[in-house]
Coordinates of C-alpha atoms in Angstrom, one line a residue:
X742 CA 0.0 0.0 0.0
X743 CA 1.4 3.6 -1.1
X744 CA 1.6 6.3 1.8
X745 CA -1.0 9.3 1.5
X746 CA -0.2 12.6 1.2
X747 CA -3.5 14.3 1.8
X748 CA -2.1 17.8 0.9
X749 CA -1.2 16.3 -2.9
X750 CA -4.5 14.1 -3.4
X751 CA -7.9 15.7 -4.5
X752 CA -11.2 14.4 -2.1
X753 CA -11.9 11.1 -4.6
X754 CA -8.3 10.0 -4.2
X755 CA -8.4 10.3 -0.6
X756 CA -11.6 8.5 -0.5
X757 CA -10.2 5.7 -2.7
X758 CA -7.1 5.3 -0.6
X759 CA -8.6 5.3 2.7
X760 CA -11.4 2.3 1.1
X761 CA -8.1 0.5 0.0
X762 CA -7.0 0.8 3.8
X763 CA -9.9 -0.4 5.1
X764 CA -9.9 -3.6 2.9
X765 CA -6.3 -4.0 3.3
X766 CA -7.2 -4.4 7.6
X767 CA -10.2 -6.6 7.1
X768 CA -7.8 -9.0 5.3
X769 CA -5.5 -8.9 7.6
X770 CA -7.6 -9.1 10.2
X771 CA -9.1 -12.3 8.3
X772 CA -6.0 -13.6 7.9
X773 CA -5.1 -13.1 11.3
X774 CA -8.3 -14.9 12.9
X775 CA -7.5 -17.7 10.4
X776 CA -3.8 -18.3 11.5
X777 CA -5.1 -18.0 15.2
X778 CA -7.7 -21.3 14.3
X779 CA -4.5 -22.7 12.8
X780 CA -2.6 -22.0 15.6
X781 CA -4.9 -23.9 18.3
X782 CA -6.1 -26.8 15.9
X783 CA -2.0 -27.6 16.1
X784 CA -1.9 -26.9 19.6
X785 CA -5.0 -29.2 20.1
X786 CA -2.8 -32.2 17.9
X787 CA -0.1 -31.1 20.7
X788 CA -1.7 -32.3 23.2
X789 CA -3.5 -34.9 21.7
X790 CA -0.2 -36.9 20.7
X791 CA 1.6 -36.3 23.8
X792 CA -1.3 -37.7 25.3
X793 CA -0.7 -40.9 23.3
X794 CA 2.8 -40.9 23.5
X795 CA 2.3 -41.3 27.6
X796 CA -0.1 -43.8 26.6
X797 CA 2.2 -45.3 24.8
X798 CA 5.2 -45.4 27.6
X799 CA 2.8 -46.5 30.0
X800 CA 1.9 -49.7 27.5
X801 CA 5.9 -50.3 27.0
X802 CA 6.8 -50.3 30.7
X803 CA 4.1 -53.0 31.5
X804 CA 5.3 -55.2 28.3
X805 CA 8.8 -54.7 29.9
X806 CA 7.9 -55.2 33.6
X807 CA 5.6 -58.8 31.9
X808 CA 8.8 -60.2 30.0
X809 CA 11.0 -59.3 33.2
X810 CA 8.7 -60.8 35.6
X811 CA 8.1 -64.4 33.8
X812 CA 11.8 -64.5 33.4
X813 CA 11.8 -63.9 29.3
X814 CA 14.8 -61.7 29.5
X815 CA 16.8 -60.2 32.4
X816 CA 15.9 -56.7 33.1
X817 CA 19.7 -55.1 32.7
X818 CA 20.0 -56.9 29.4
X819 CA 16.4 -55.2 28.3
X820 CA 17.7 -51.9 29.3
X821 CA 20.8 -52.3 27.5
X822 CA 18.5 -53.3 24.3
X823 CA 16.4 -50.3 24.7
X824 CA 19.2 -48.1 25.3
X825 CA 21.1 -49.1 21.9
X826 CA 17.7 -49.0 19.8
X827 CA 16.7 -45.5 20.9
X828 CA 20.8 -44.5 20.2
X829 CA 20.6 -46.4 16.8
X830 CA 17.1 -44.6 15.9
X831 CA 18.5 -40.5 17.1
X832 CA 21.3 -41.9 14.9
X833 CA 19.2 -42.9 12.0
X834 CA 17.2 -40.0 12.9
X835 CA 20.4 -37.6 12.5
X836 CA 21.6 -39.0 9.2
X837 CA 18.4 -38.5 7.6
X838 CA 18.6 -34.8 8.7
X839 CA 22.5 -34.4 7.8
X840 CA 22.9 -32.4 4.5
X841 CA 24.1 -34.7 1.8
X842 CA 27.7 -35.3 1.4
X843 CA 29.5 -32.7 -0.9
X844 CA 31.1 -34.2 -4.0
X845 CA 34.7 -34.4 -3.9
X846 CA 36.3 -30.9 -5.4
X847 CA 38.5 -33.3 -8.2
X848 CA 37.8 -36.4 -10.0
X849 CA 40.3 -38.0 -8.2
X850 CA 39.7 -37.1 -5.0
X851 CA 39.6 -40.2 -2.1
X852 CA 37.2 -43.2 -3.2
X853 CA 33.8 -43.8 -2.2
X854 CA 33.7 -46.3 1.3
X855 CA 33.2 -50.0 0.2
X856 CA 29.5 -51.5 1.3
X857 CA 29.2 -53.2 3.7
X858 CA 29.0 -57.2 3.1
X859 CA 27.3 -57.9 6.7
X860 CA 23.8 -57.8 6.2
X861 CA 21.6 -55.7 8.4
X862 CA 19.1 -58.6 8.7
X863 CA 18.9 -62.4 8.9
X864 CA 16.1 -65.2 8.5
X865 CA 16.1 -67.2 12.0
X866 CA 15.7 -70.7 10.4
X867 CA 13.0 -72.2 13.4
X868 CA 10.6 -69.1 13.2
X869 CA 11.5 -67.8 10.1
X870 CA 11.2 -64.0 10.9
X871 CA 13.5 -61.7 9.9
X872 CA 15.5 -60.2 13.5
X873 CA 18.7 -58.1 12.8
X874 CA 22.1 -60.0 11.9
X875 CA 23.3 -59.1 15.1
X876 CA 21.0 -60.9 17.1
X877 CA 21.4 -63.9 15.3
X878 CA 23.3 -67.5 16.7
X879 CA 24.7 -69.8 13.7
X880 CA 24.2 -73.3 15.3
X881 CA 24.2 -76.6 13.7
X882 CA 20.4 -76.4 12.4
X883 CA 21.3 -73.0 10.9
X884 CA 21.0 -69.4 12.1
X885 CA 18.9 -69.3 15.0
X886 CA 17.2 -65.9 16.6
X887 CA 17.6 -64.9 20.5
X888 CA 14.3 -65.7 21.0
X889 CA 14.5 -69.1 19.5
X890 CA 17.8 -70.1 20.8
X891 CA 16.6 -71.3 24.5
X892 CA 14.1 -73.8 23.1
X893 CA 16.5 -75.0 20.5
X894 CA 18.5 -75.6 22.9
X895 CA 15.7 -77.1 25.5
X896 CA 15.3 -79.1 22.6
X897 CA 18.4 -80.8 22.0
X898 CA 19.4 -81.1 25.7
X899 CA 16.3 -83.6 25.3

């Protein structure tokens, strides 16, 4: 919007500028009401998910306090579990929000880092599910999961 000069404009330009004022605040002021709506529907999503994400905790801590009170899994190794997956998902996390690698400033700069030839997962051979390689026991019947291994080996002790 242009400033006005009333000692420059005639009556009919004044009249026409102060109109285009006017509109000019009632959009604003629309737009302002509408970002405000915006503003608390978001903060009503807020609440709502960290509403669900305590839900959520509260669901994990008794499936944690079941599998250490049948005797599944010894509580220090589950918080060692939990610590490394929550370490290897911020670090997933981080390298997701890392800007890409720069190219090298030559042709010939350093080579590229070979891949990796572990793989990430592996097929447990008694319950077939894919668990991560590193969880995974190569025994005589083939790879075997954590979760599998006890009664595998229940079942040979037989």
């Amino acid at each position: 919007m242009r400033k006005l000069s009333f000692w420059t404009l005639d009556e009919g330009q004044e009249i026409r500028a102060i109109n285009e004022a006017a509109d000019e605040i009632d959009r604003l002021q629309s737009h302002n009401s509408f970002t405000a709506q915006q503003v608390e529907a978001l903060r009503r999503q807020v609440d709502s998910q960290r509403s669900e994400i305590g839900q959520l905790k509260a669901a994990l801590q008794a499936v944690c306090d079941l599998l250490v009170d049948l005797h599944l899994v010894e509580e220090e190794a589950l918080g060692y579990r939990i610590d490394a997956a929550v370490a290897e998902a911020a670090a997933a996390e981080a390298a997701r929000a890392a800007p890409p690698a720069a190219p090298p400033a030559s042709p010939f700069g350093p080579p590229s880092p070979a891949p990796s030839l572990v793989a990430s997962e592996a097929r447990c051979s008694r319950c077939r599910r894919e668990v991560p390689a590193r969880d995974i026991t190569f025994t005589d019947r083939g790879p075997v999961c954590e979760s599998c291994l006890p009664a595998l080996a229940g079942e040979s002790g037989e």
